[in-house]
Coordinates of C-alpha atoms and ligand atoms in Angstrom, one line a residue:
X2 CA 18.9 10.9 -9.7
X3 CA 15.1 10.9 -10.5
X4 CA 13.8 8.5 -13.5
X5 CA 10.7 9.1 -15.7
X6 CA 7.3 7.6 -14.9
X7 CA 6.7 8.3 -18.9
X8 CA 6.0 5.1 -20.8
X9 CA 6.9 2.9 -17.9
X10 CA 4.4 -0.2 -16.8
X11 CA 3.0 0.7 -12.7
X12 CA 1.3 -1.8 -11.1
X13 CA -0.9 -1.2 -8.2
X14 CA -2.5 -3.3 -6.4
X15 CA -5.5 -2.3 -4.5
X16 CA -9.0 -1.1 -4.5
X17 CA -10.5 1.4 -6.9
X18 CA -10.6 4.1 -4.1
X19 CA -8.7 5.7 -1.1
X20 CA -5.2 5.4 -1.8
X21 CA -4.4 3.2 -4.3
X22 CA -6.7 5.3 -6.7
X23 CA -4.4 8.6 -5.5
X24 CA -1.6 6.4 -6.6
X25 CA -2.8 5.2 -9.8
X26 CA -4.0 8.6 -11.2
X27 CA -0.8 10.2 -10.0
X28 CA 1.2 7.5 -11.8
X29 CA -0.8 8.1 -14.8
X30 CA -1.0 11.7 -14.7
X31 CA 3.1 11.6 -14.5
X32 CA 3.2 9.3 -18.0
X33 CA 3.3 5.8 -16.6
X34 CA 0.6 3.5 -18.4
X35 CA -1.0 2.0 -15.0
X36 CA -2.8 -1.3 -14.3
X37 CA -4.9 -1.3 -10.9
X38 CA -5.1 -4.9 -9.6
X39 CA -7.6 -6.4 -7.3
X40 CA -9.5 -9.0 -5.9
X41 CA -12.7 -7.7 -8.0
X42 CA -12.1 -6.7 -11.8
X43 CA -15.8 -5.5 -12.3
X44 CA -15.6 -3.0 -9.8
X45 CA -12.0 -1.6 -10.7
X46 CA -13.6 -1.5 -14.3
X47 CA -16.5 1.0 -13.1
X48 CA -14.1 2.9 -10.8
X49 CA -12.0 3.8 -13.9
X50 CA -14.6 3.9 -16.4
X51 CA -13.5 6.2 -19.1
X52 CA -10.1 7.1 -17.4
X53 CA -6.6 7.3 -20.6
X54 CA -4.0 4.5 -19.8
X55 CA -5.5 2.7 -17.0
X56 CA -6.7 -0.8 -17.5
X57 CA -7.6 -3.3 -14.7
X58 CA -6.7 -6.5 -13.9
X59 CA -8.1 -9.4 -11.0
X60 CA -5.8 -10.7 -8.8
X61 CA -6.4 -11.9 -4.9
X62 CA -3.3 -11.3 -3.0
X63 CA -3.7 -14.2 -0.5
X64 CA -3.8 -16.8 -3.9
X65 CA -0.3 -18.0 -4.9
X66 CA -1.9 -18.6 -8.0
X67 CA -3.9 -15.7 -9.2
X68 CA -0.9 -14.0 -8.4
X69 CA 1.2 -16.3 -10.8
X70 CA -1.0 -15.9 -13.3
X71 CA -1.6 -11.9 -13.0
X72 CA 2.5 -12.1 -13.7
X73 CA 1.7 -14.6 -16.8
X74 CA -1.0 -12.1 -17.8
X75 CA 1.7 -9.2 -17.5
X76 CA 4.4 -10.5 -19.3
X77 CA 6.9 -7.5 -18.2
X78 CA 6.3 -4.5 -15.7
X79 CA 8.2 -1.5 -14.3
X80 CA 7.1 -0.6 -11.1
X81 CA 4.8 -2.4 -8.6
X82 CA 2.9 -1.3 -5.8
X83 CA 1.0 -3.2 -3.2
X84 CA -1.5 -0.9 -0.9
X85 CA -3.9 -4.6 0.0
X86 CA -4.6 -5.1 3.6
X87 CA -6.9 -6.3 5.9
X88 CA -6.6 -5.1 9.7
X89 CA -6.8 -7.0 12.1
X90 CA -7.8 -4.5 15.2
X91 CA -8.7 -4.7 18.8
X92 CA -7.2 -5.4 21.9
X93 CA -5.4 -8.7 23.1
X94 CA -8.4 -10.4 24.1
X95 CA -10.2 -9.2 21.2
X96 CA -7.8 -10.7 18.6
X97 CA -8.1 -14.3 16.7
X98 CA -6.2 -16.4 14.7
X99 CA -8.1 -16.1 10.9
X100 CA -8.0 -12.4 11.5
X101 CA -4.3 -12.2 12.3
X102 CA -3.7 -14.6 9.8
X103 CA -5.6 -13.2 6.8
X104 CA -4.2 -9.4 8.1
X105 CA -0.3 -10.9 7.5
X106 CA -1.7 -12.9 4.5
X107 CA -2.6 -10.1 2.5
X108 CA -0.3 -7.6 3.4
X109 CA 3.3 -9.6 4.2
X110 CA 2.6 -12.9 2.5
X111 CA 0.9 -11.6 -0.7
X112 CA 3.6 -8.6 -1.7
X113 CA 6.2 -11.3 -1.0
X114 CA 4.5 -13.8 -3.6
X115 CA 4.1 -10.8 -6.2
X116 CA 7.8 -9.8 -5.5
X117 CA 8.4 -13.9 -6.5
X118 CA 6.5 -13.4 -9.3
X119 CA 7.2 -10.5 -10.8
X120 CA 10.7 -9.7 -10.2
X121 CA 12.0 -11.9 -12.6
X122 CA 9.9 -9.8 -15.3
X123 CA 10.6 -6.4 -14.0
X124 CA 13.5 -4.2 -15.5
X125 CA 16.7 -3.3 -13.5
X126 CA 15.7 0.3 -12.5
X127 CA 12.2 -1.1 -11.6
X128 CA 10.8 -0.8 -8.2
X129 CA 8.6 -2.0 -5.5
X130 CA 6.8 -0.2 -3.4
X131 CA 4.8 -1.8 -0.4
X132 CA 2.7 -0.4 2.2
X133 CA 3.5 0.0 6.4
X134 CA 1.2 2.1 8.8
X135 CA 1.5 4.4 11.2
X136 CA 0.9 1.7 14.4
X137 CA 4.1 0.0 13.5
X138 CA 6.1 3.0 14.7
X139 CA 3.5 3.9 17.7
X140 CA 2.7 1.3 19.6
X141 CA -0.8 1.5 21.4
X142 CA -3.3 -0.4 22.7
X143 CA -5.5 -1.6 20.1
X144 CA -3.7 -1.5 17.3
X145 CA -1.2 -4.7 18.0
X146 CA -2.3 -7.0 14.8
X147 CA -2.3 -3.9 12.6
X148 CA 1.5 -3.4 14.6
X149 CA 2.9 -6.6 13.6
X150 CA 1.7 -6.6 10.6
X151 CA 3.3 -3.6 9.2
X152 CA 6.4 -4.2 11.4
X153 CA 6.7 -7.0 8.9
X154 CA 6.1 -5.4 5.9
X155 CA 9.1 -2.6 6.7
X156 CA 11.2 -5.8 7.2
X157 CA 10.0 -7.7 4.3
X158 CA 11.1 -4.1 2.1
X159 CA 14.9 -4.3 3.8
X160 CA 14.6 -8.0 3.0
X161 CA 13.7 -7.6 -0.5
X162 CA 15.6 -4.7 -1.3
X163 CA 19.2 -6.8 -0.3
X164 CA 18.1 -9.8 -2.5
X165 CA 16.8 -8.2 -5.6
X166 CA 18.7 -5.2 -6.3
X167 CA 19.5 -3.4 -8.5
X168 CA 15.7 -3.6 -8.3
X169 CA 14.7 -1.0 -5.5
X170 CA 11.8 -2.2 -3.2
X171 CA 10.9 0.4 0.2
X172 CA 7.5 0.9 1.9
X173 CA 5.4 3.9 2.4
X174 CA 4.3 4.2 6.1
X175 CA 0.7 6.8 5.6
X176 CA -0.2 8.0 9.0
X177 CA -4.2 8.6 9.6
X178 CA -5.6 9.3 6.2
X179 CA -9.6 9.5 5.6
X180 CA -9.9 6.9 2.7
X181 CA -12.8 5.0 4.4
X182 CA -10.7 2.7 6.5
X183 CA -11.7 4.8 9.7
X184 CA -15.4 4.7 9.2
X185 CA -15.5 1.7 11.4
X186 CA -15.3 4.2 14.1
X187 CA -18.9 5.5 13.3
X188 CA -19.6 9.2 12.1
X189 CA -18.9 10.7 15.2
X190 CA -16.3 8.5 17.0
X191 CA -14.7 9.1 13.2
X192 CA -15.1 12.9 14.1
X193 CA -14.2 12.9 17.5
X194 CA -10.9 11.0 16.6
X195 CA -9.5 12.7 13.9
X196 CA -10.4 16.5 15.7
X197 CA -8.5 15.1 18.5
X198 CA -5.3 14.0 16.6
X199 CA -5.5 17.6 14.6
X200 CA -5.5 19.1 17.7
X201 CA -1.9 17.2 18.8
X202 CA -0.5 16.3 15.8
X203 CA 2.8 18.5 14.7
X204 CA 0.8 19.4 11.5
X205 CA -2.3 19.8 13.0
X206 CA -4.3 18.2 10.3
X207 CA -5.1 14.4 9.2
X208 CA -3.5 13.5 5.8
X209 CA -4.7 12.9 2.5
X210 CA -4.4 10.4 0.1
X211 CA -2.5 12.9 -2.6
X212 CA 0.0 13.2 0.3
X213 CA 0.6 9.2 0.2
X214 CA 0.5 9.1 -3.5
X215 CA 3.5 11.6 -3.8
X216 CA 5.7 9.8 -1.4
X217 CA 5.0 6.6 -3.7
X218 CA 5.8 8.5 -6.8
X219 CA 8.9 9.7 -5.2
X220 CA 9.4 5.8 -3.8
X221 CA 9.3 4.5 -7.2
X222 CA 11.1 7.4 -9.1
X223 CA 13.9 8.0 -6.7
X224 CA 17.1 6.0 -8.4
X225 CA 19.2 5.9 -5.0
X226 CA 15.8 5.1 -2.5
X227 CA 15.7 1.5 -1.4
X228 CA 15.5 -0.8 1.7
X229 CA 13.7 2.2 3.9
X230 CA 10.4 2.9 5.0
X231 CA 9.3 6.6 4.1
X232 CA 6.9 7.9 7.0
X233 CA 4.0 10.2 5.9
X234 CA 2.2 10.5 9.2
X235 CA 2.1 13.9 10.1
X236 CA 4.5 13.3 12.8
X237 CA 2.1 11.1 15.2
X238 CA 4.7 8.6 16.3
X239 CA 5.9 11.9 18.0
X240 CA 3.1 12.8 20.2
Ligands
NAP19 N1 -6.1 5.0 5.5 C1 -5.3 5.1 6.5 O1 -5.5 5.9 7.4 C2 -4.0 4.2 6.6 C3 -3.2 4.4 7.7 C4 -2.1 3.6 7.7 C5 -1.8 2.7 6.7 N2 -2.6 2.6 5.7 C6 -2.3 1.6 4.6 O2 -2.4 2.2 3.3 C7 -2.9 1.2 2.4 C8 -4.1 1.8 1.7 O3 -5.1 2.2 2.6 P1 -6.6 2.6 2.2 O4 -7.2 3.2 3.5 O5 -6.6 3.5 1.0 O6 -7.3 1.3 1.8 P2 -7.8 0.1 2.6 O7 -9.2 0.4 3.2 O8 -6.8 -0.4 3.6 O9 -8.1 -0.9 1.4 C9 -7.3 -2.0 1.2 C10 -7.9 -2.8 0.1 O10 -7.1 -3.9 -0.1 C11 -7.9 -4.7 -0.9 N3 -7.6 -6.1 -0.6 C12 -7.9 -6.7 0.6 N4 -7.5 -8.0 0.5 C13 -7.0 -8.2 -0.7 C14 -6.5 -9.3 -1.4 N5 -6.4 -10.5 -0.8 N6 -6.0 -9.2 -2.7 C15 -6.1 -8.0 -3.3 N7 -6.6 -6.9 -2.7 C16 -7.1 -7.0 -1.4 C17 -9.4 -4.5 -0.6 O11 -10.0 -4.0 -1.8 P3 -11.4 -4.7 -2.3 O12 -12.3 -4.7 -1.1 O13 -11.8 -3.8 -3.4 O14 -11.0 -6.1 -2.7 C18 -9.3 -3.4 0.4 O15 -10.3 -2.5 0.3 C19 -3.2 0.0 3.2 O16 -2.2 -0.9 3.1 C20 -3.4 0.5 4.6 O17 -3.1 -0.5 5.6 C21 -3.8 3.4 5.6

């Protein structure tokens, strides 16, 4: 059975671009009145400037209490989604502690405290939607904060979806999409990487961020979906 984004409360937590904007205009664009959270209100403001049935809201995901009060400021919501992170990349060698840390902060530790919060004010056949990444399900060298990190969040998803059913919480797992989180590569090592993964990928292309957004609206709008980790990645942990 599928349920009706019309009317319903979405959360999304996030910045005003890349893929949490994908989701938050699909959301609304499907009848849900949307709220994109983040750590900067101003700029979520001007990102949406003018935009039917969005408003914005400030919330910082590694805060116990900004996330308390967010849920205060709520009152009740439908569906939540957290896309936050903050990866921690490079080698062995390479990695330290506050990176690690802040990386499981924001994207393990943070959905777990809005799940604390807001579950109790979320309806029955409300949902939660959290967000994995592709290095979780292939491993390589380079990637092992960024690993962990989502490994966790697949398990926090199972974890949560036991405890607060009938409430359905899964993860989406995007595989290399151009948001802006690559351009740490530079322009060219950003070319050169995503024309050799086109070249081997099963698809043969890099995803986008309206392919993410419709595997969270089918997360949050699928009545018999929870506990799993939905992988839109083009294939790449095959290759
Ligand atoms: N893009 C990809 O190729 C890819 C691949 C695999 C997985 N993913 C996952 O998909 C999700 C979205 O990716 P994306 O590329 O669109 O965005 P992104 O570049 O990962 O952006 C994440 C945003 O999270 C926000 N954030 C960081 N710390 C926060 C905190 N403490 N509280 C609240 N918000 C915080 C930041 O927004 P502000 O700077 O505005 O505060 C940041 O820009 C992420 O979870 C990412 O790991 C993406």
């Amino acid at each position: 059975m599928t349920a009706s984004l019309k009317d319903r409360s979405v959360l999304v937590v996030g910045r005003g671009g890349g893929i949490a904007r994908a989701v938050v205009e699909a959301a609304r664009d499907a009848g849900a009145l949307v709220t994109a959270a983040g750590r900067d209100q101003e700029a979520l403001k001007a990102a949406y400037d003018g935009q039917p049935a969005i408003g914005t809201e400030q919330v910082d995901l590694t805060d116990e209490a900004s996330i308390a009060a967010l849920a205060e400021r709520l009152g009740t919501v439908d569906h939540v989604v957290s896309t936050a992170s903050a990866r921690a990349r490079g080698k062995l060698a390479d990695l330290d502690r506050d990176a690690l840390r802040l990386s499981f902060d924001t994207k393990v530790i943070g959905p777990l405290m809005l799940a604390k919060h807001l579950a109790p004010r979320m309806s029955p056949g409300g949902s939660i939607t959290l967000f994995s990444g592709v290095a979780a399900a292939k491993i390589a060298v380079g990637t092992l904060g960024v690993a962990i990190t989502n490994g966790s969040v697949e398990v926090l998803a199972r974890s949560l979806a036991l405890e607060l059913g009938p409430l359905r919480v899964n993860a989406v797992s995007p595989g290399v999409i151009d948001t802006g989180a690559w351009d740490a590569f530079g322009e060219q090592g950003k070319a050169d990487y995503f024309a050799d993964l086109t070249s081997r990928n099963p698809v043969r292309r890099i995803g986008t961020i309206d392919d993410i957004a419709a595997a969270v609206l089918f997360a949050m709008t699928s009545t018999f979906l929870t506990g799993t980790t939905l992988h839109v990645d083009g294939g790449e942990p095959l290759i």
